[in-house]
Amino acid sequence: MAKKRPQTKAAKAQVTSGEIPVVGAREPCPCGSGRRYKACHGRAAAHAVTELVQRPFEGLPGECDWVALRELVPAATVPLTLKDGLPEGVPSVTLATVLPMAWPALRRDDGSVLLALQNDSTSGDLARDLADTLQRALEAEPGTPVAARRVPAEGPRLQDLLDPEGDFAPVVHAGFEFWIPESADNSNPEVAASLERANAAAIPTVKLTGVGSAYWCETPEKNHLRWVMPHPEEKLLDALARLHAAGTSTLGDDTRLVGSFRAHGLMVPVWDLPTSMGAEECEKPAAEFAERLAAALASDAPLTPEERRARGGLTNRQVTLS
């Protein structure tokens, strides 16, 4: 039987107040306890950065579109408005779905900033990760990308940096040519190769204009409409079940509500569409569906047995993206 290691008394802490610096997980904790950082003050810090925030974009203008651009839309940009205004030397800040070589952000030669939305998150709070990247991009030298890093446990979130009254109006692009300004030198072979790969993989996508946060996309076999909705999940499932049981959950002939995604705390119902149905042809039936959905959401009547079966089927066809 193995001998137990003798218990050692922790050294008296040398830091009794103030902020404990962040060090490597296996290094001695700066507080002077004699334990490794990960077993001392790093434990709380690690929990803070890994605790999952279910709705990281809650409170931002256009929360549903933030979710769509993060999970569904290949190529799009949105001008961002900072709460305290633009720093000197920064003419603009633009959110982009992705950037060349998967850069988290880029400070262009003219000082403008591009912030990428679809990069991996290093913590459980995507809004904190993006805010950290944005702050570093605002301070970066013009003409340089911003590298990824582990985000500190405490720090601002996007909600602290962006104007809550600012517009959020996505512009969906057919490709990623927005990476390269018209006046820029296009001879960088790495950027050119990255652009070619990204354009080849991009699924044609169009944002509907008549309803909020609904995106039509084209795939080889069929088209789809993916619609990010702000309603509470349980209430929305009830409403969709009422419409599905009544045979009014479609968007017209040869269309079908096939299920939904769950992404960043919101639901994204998905319809299959025939290949002949383009984005323009979706506008009217989507607006009519929005009216039917509003009426169904307003109902407090208990679900009928048929509606409960429809709800169960919709629940079984949910896929969680994040």
Short mmCIF file of C-alpha atoms in Angstrom, two decimals:
data_model
loop_
_atom_site.label_atom_id
_atom_site.label_comp_id
_atom_site.label_asym_id
_atom_site.label_seq_id
_atom_site.Cartn_x
_atom_site.Cartn_y
_atom_site.Cartn_z
CA MET A 1 0.00 0.00 0.00
CA ALA A 2 1.44 3.32 -1.06
CA LYS A 3 2.45 5.71 1.66
CA LYS A 4 0.55 8.93 1.92
CA ARG A 5 2.54 12.02 1.17
CA PRO A 6 2.97 14.16 4.27
CA GLN A 7 0.77 17.24 4.32
CA THR A 8 2.73 20.45 4.16
CA LYS A 9 1.51 23.61 5.72
CA ALA A 10 0.87 26.31 3.16
CA ALA A 11 3.21 29.23 3.30
CA LYS A 12 1.85 32.46 4.59
CA ALA A 13 0.41 34.55 1.79
CA GLN A 14 2.62 37.39 0.72
CA VAL A 15 -0.12 39.28 -1.10
CA THR A 16 -3.04 40.23 1.10
CA SER A 17 -4.80 42.77 -1.08
CA GLY A 18 -4.90 44.07 -4.59
CA GLU A 19 -5.01 42.18 -7.88
CA ILE A 20 -3.25 38.83 -8.18
CA PRO A 21 -1.27 38.73 -11.46
CA VAL A 22 -2.10 36.01 -14.00
CA VAL A 23 0.76 33.53 -14.42
CA GLY A 24 1.20 30.08 -15.93
CA ALA A 25 -1.04 27.36 -14.51
CA ARG A 26 1.91 25.35 -13.11
CA GLU A 27 3.85 28.33 -11.75
CA PRO A 28 3.79 29.28 -8.04
CA CYS A 29 0.81 31.47 -7.24
CA PRO A 30 1.90 35.14 -6.83
CA CYS A 31 -0.06 35.34 -3.57
CA GLY A 32 2.74 33.40 -1.83
CA SER A 33 0.63 30.45 -0.70
CA GLY A 34 3.21 27.96 -1.97
CA ARG A 35 0.67 26.26 -4.23
CA ARG A 36 0.59 26.28 -8.01
CA TYR A 37 -1.46 29.04 -9.57
CA LYS A 38 -4.03 26.60 -11.03
CA ALA A 39 -4.74 25.22 -7.54
CA CYS A 40 -4.93 28.61 -5.87
CA HIS A 41 -6.11 31.93 -7.33
CA GLY A 42 -6.06 30.45 -10.83
CA ARG A 43 -8.94 28.16 -9.93
CA ALA A 44 -11.43 31.01 -9.72
CA ALA A 45 -9.95 32.64 -12.81
CA ALA A 46 -10.24 29.41 -14.80
CA HIS A 47 -13.87 29.02 -13.73
CA ALA A 48 -14.63 32.59 -14.77
CA VAL A 49 -13.25 32.18 -18.27
CA THR A 50 -14.80 28.76 -18.91
CA GLU A 51 -18.29 29.38 -17.50
CA LEU A 52 -20.61 29.34 -20.50
CA VAL A 53 -22.68 32.43 -21.22
CA GLN A 54 -25.79 31.10 -22.96
CA ARG A 55 -26.72 34.37 -24.70
CA PRO A 56 -23.46 36.25 -25.28
CA PHE A 57 -25.09 38.84 -27.58
CA GLU A 58 -28.04 39.61 -25.32
CA GLY A 59 -28.55 43.37 -24.94
CA LEU A 60 -26.75 44.24 -28.17
CA PRO A 61 -28.66 45.85 -31.05
CA GLY A 62 -29.51 43.12 -33.56
CA GLU A 63 -28.95 40.11 -31.29
CA CYS A 64 -30.62 37.77 -33.80
CA ASP A 65 -28.38 38.99 -36.61
CA TRP A 66 -25.28 38.58 -34.42
CA VAL A 67 -26.27 34.92 -34.02
CA ALA A 68 -26.92 34.53 -37.76
CA LEU A 69 -23.57 36.04 -38.73
CA ARG A 70 -21.78 33.90 -36.16
CA GLU A 71 -23.33 30.58 -37.20
CA LEU A 72 -25.10 30.77 -40.57
CA VAL A 73 -23.82 33.46 -42.92
CA PRO A 74 -20.54 32.93 -44.80
CA ALA A 75 -19.66 36.47 -45.88
CA ALA A 76 -21.06 39.64 -44.30
CA THR A 77 -19.95 42.91 -42.74
CA VAL A 78 -21.55 45.37 -40.32
CA PRO A 79 -20.32 48.83 -39.33
CA LEU A 80 -20.04 49.06 -35.52
CA THR A 81 -20.61 52.14 -33.38
CA LEU A 82 -18.47 52.42 -30.26
CA LYS A 83 -20.01 53.76 -27.07
CA ASP A 84 -17.19 56.28 -26.52
CA GLY A 85 -16.67 57.12 -30.19
CA LEU A 86 -13.77 56.21 -32.45
CA PRO A 87 -10.23 56.69 -31.11
CA GLU A 88 -7.94 59.07 -32.93
CA GLY A 89 -6.51 57.45 -36.05
CA VAL A 90 -9.31 54.86 -36.35
CA PRO A 91 -11.68 55.96 -39.12
CA SER A 92 -14.05 52.98 -38.75
CA VAL A 93 -14.71 49.67 -37.00
CA THR A 94 -16.37 46.90 -39.00
CA LEU A 95 -17.57 43.47 -37.91
CA ALA A 96 -16.83 40.72 -40.45
CA THR A 97 -17.86 37.09 -40.42
CA VAL A 98 -14.30 35.86 -41.11
CA LEU A 99 -10.92 37.33 -42.07
CA PRO A 100 -7.96 35.93 -44.05
CA MET A 101 -5.92 33.21 -42.33
CA ALA A 102 -8.56 33.15 -39.57
CA TRP A 103 -7.20 36.37 -38.03
CA PRO A 104 -9.28 37.44 -35.01
CA ALA A 105 -8.96 41.08 -36.15
CA LEU A 106 -7.04 43.31 -38.50
CA ARG A 107 -5.87 46.92 -38.25
CA ARG A 108 -5.64 48.08 -41.84
CA ASP A 109 -3.03 50.43 -43.25
CA ASP A 110 -5.48 53.34 -43.06
CA GLY A 111 -6.11 52.63 -39.36
CA SER A 112 -9.56 51.11 -39.79
CA VAL A 113 -10.38 47.94 -37.85
CA LEU A 114 -11.97 44.67 -39.00
CA LEU A 115 -13.22 42.36 -36.22
CA ALA A 116 -13.90 38.70 -37.10
CA LEU A 117 -16.94 37.02 -35.55
CA GLN A 118 -16.53 33.34 -36.47
CA ASN A 119 -13.20 32.61 -34.76
CA ASP A 120 -12.91 30.09 -31.94
CA SER A 121 -13.75 31.31 -28.46
CA THR A 122 -11.06 30.89 -25.79
CA SER A 123 -13.54 31.26 -22.94
CA GLY A 124 -17.18 30.61 -22.24
CA ASP A 125 -18.15 34.22 -22.98
CA LEU A 126 -17.92 35.08 -26.65
CA ALA A 127 -18.79 38.72 -25.96
CA ARG A 128 -15.77 39.04 -23.65
CA ASP A 129 -13.46 37.35 -26.18
CA LEU A 130 -14.57 39.71 -28.95
CA ALA A 131 -14.26 42.77 -26.73
CA ASP A 132 -10.68 41.82 -25.81
CA THR A 133 -9.81 41.36 -29.49
CA LEU A 134 -11.46 44.65 -30.41
CA GLN A 135 -9.56 46.59 -27.75
CA ARG A 136 -6.24 45.15 -28.92
CA ALA A 137 -7.11 45.91 -32.55
CA LEU A 138 -7.82 49.55 -31.70
CA GLU A 139 -4.31 49.81 -30.23
CA ALA A 140 -2.48 47.74 -32.86
CA GLU A 141 -0.08 49.27 -35.36
CA PRO A 142 -1.74 50.01 -38.72
CA GLY A 143 -1.19 47.23 -41.22
CA THR A 144 -1.05 44.39 -38.67
CA PRO A 145 -3.38 41.52 -37.74
CA VAL A 146 -4.29 40.76 -34.13
CA ALA A 147 -3.29 37.33 -32.83
CA ALA A 148 -5.50 35.07 -30.74
CA ARG A 149 -4.85 34.82 -27.02
CA ARG A 150 -6.40 33.52 -23.83
CA VAL A 151 -8.71 36.22 -22.54
CA PRO A 152 -8.32 37.40 -18.92
CA ALA A 153 -11.03 36.32 -16.50
CA GLU A 154 -12.16 39.88 -15.96
CA GLY A 155 -12.53 42.44 -18.67
CA PRO A 156 -15.10 44.35 -20.71
CA ARG A 157 -17.69 42.68 -22.90
CA LEU A 158 -19.03 43.90 -26.23
CA GLN A 159 -21.99 45.34 -24.33
CA ASP A 160 -19.53 47.63 -22.51
CA LEU A 161 -17.85 48.87 -25.70
CA LEU A 162 -20.62 49.19 -28.29
CA ASP A 163 -23.30 51.88 -28.43
CA PRO A 164 -26.60 50.25 -27.33
CA GLU A 165 -28.48 52.69 -29.56
CA GLY A 166 -26.30 52.07 -32.62
CA ASP A 167 -27.68 50.48 -35.76
CA PHE A 168 -26.79 46.90 -36.66
CA ALA A 169 -27.39 46.50 -40.37
CA PRO A 170 -25.59 43.49 -41.92
CA VAL A 171 -24.47 43.64 -45.52
CA VAL A 172 -24.30 40.12 -47.00
CA HIS A 173 -21.64 39.63 -49.68
CA ALA A 174 -21.38 37.06 -52.46
CA GLY A 175 -17.70 36.53 -51.60
CA PHE A 176 -14.86 37.81 -49.45
CA GLU A 177 -13.49 40.56 -51.67
CA PHE A 178 -14.21 42.98 -48.84
CA TRP A 179 -11.01 41.65 -47.25
CA ILE A 180 -8.94 43.69 -49.68
CA PRO A 181 -9.51 47.45 -50.11
CA GLU A 182 -9.65 48.65 -53.71
CA SER A 183 -6.48 50.70 -53.18
CA ALA A 184 -4.53 47.83 -51.60
CA ASP A 185 -1.76 45.74 -53.15
CA ASN A 186 -3.29 42.35 -53.98
CA SER A 187 0.03 40.58 -54.44
CA ASN A 188 0.15 38.85 -51.03
CA PRO A 189 0.02 35.16 -52.05
CA GLU A 190 -1.24 33.95 -48.64
CA VAL A 191 -4.16 36.37 -48.65
CA ALA A 192 -4.94 35.57 -52.30
CA ALA A 193 -4.96 31.82 -51.59
CA SER A 194 -7.11 32.29 -48.49
CA LEU A 195 -9.54 34.42 -50.49
CA GLU A 196 -9.81 31.80 -53.23
CA ARG A 197 -10.50 29.01 -50.72
CA ALA A 198 -13.08 31.07 -48.85
CA ASN A 199 -14.95 32.07 -52.02
CA ALA A 200 -15.04 28.46 -53.20
CA ALA A 201 -16.61 27.30 -49.93
CA ALA A 202 -19.14 30.15 -49.52
CA ILE A 203 -22.81 29.16 -49.78
CA PRO A 204 -24.87 31.81 -51.65
CA THR A 205 -26.85 33.62 -48.96
CA VAL A 206 -29.34 36.52 -49.00
CA LYS A 207 -30.92 38.38 -46.08
CA LEU A 208 -34.66 38.89 -46.47
CA THR A 209 -35.79 42.52 -46.29
CA GLY A 210 -39.42 42.11 -45.18
CA VAL A 211 -38.83 40.24 -41.90
CA GLY A 212 -36.06 40.35 -39.34
CA SER A 213 -33.03 38.03 -39.28
CA ALA A 214 -34.22 35.56 -41.93
CA TYR A 215 -31.57 34.28 -44.35
CA TRP A 216 -32.18 32.41 -47.60
CA CYS A 217 -29.39 30.16 -48.82
CA GLU A 218 -28.78 28.00 -51.87
CA THR A 219 -27.35 24.49 -51.75
CA PRO A 220 -26.92 22.01 -54.62
CA GLU A 221 -29.98 19.86 -53.77
CA LYS A 222 -32.42 22.41 -52.33
CA ASN A 223 -32.68 25.91 -50.93
CA HIS A 224 -33.31 26.79 -47.30
CA LEU A 225 -34.64 29.60 -45.16
CA ARG A 226 -33.02 29.91 -41.73
CA TRP A 227 -34.72 32.42 -39.46
CA VAL A 228 -33.23 33.49 -36.12
CA MET A 229 -36.07 34.39 -33.74
CA PRO A 230 -35.92 36.30 -30.43
CA HIS A 231 -38.84 34.58 -28.69
CA PRO A 232 -38.37 32.35 -25.61
CA GLU A 233 -37.80 28.78 -26.76
CA GLU A 234 -40.73 27.13 -24.98
CA LYS A 235 -43.19 29.77 -26.17
CA LEU A 236 -41.87 29.59 -29.72
CA LEU A 237 -42.07 25.78 -29.79
CA ASP A 238 -45.71 25.96 -28.68
CA ALA A 239 -46.50 28.49 -31.40
CA LEU A 240 -44.75 26.52 -34.13
CA ALA A 241 -46.55 23.36 -32.97
CA ARG A 242 -49.92 25.11 -33.26
CA LEU A 243 -49.11 26.18 -36.82
CA HIS A 244 -47.64 22.79 -37.76
CA ALA A 245 -50.71 20.92 -36.50
CA ALA A 246 -52.95 23.30 -38.44
CA GLY A 247 -50.94 22.78 -41.63
CA THR A 248 -49.87 26.44 -41.75
CA SER A 249 -46.19 26.16 -40.86
CA THR A 250 -45.02 26.07 -44.48
CA LEU A 251 -43.96 28.92 -46.76
CA GLY A 252 -45.94 27.69 -49.74
CA ASP A 253 -46.05 24.71 -52.07
CA ASP A 254 -43.17 22.23 -51.82
CA THR A 255 -41.82 23.93 -48.68
CA ARG A 256 -41.54 22.34 -45.27
CA LEU A 257 -40.57 23.34 -41.74
CA VAL A 258 -37.95 20.65 -41.10
CA GLY A 259 -36.68 21.56 -37.64
CA SER A 260 -34.57 24.18 -35.93
CA PHE A 261 -31.13 25.07 -34.70
CA ARG A 262 -30.43 26.23 -31.18
CA ALA A 263 -27.64 28.82 -31.18
CA HIS A 264 -26.41 31.21 -28.47
CA GLY A 265 -29.67 30.97 -26.53
CA LEU A 266 -31.99 31.56 -29.50
CA MET A 267 -33.98 29.27 -31.80
CA VAL A 268 -33.49 29.19 -35.57
CA PRO A 269 -36.37 27.47 -37.42
CA VAL A 270 -35.33 26.02 -40.80
CA TRP A 271 -37.44 25.45 -43.90
CA ASP A 272 -36.61 23.34 -46.93
CA LEU A 273 -37.42 25.16 -50.17
CA PRO A 274 -37.49 24.00 -53.80
CA THR A 275 -34.52 25.02 -55.95
CA SER A 276 -36.85 27.22 -57.99
CA MET A 277 -37.67 29.39 -54.94
CA GLY A 278 -35.20 32.25 -54.66
CA ALA A 279 -34.84 34.88 -51.97
CA GLU A 280 -37.31 37.27 -53.62
CA GLU A 281 -39.94 34.54 -53.80
CA CYS A 282 -39.54 34.04 -50.03
CA GLU A 283 -40.39 37.61 -49.08
CA LYS A 284 -44.19 37.47 -49.29
CA PRO A 285 -44.72 34.01 -47.74
CA ALA A 286 -42.26 34.86 -44.94
CA ALA A 287 -44.19 38.05 -44.12
CA GLU A 288 -47.45 36.09 -44.10
CA PHE A 289 -45.91 33.45 -41.86
CA ALA A 290 -44.74 36.17 -39.45
CA GLU A 291 -48.37 37.27 -39.04
CA ARG A 292 -49.53 33.70 -38.37
CA LEU A 293 -46.70 33.20 -35.89
CA ALA A 294 -47.58 36.40 -34.00
CA ALA A 295 -51.14 35.16 -33.56
CA ALA A 296 -49.93 31.74 -32.40
CA LEU A 297 -47.50 33.32 -29.92
CA ALA A 298 -50.37 35.35 -28.44
CA SER A 299 -52.42 32.22 -27.67
CA ASP A 300 -52.42 30.88 -24.11
CA ALA A 301 -54.73 27.95 -24.81
CA PRO A 302 -53.43 24.51 -23.78
CA LEU A 303 -51.99 22.49 -26.64
CA THR A 304 -54.30 19.89 -28.14
CA PRO A 305 -53.09 16.27 -28.40
CA GLU A 306 -52.28 16.84 -32.08
CA GLU A 307 -50.35 20.01 -31.25
CA ARG A 308 -48.43 18.19 -28.51
CA ARG A 309 -47.41 15.51 -31.02
CA ALA A 310 -46.32 18.22 -33.43
CA ARG A 311 -44.32 19.88 -30.67
CA GLY A 312 -42.59 16.61 -29.84
CA GLY A 313 -41.61 16.16 -33.46
CA LEU A 314 -40.19 19.68 -33.65
CA THR A 315 -38.26 19.16 -30.43
CA ASN A 316 -36.76 15.93 -31.77
CA ARG A 317 -35.56 17.79 -34.85
CA GLN A 318 -33.57 20.43 -32.96
CA VAL A 319 -29.81 20.66 -33.44
CA THR A 320 -27.69 22.67 -31.00
CA LEU A 321 -24.96 24.67 -32.71
CA SER A 322 -23.60 26.37 -29.59
#
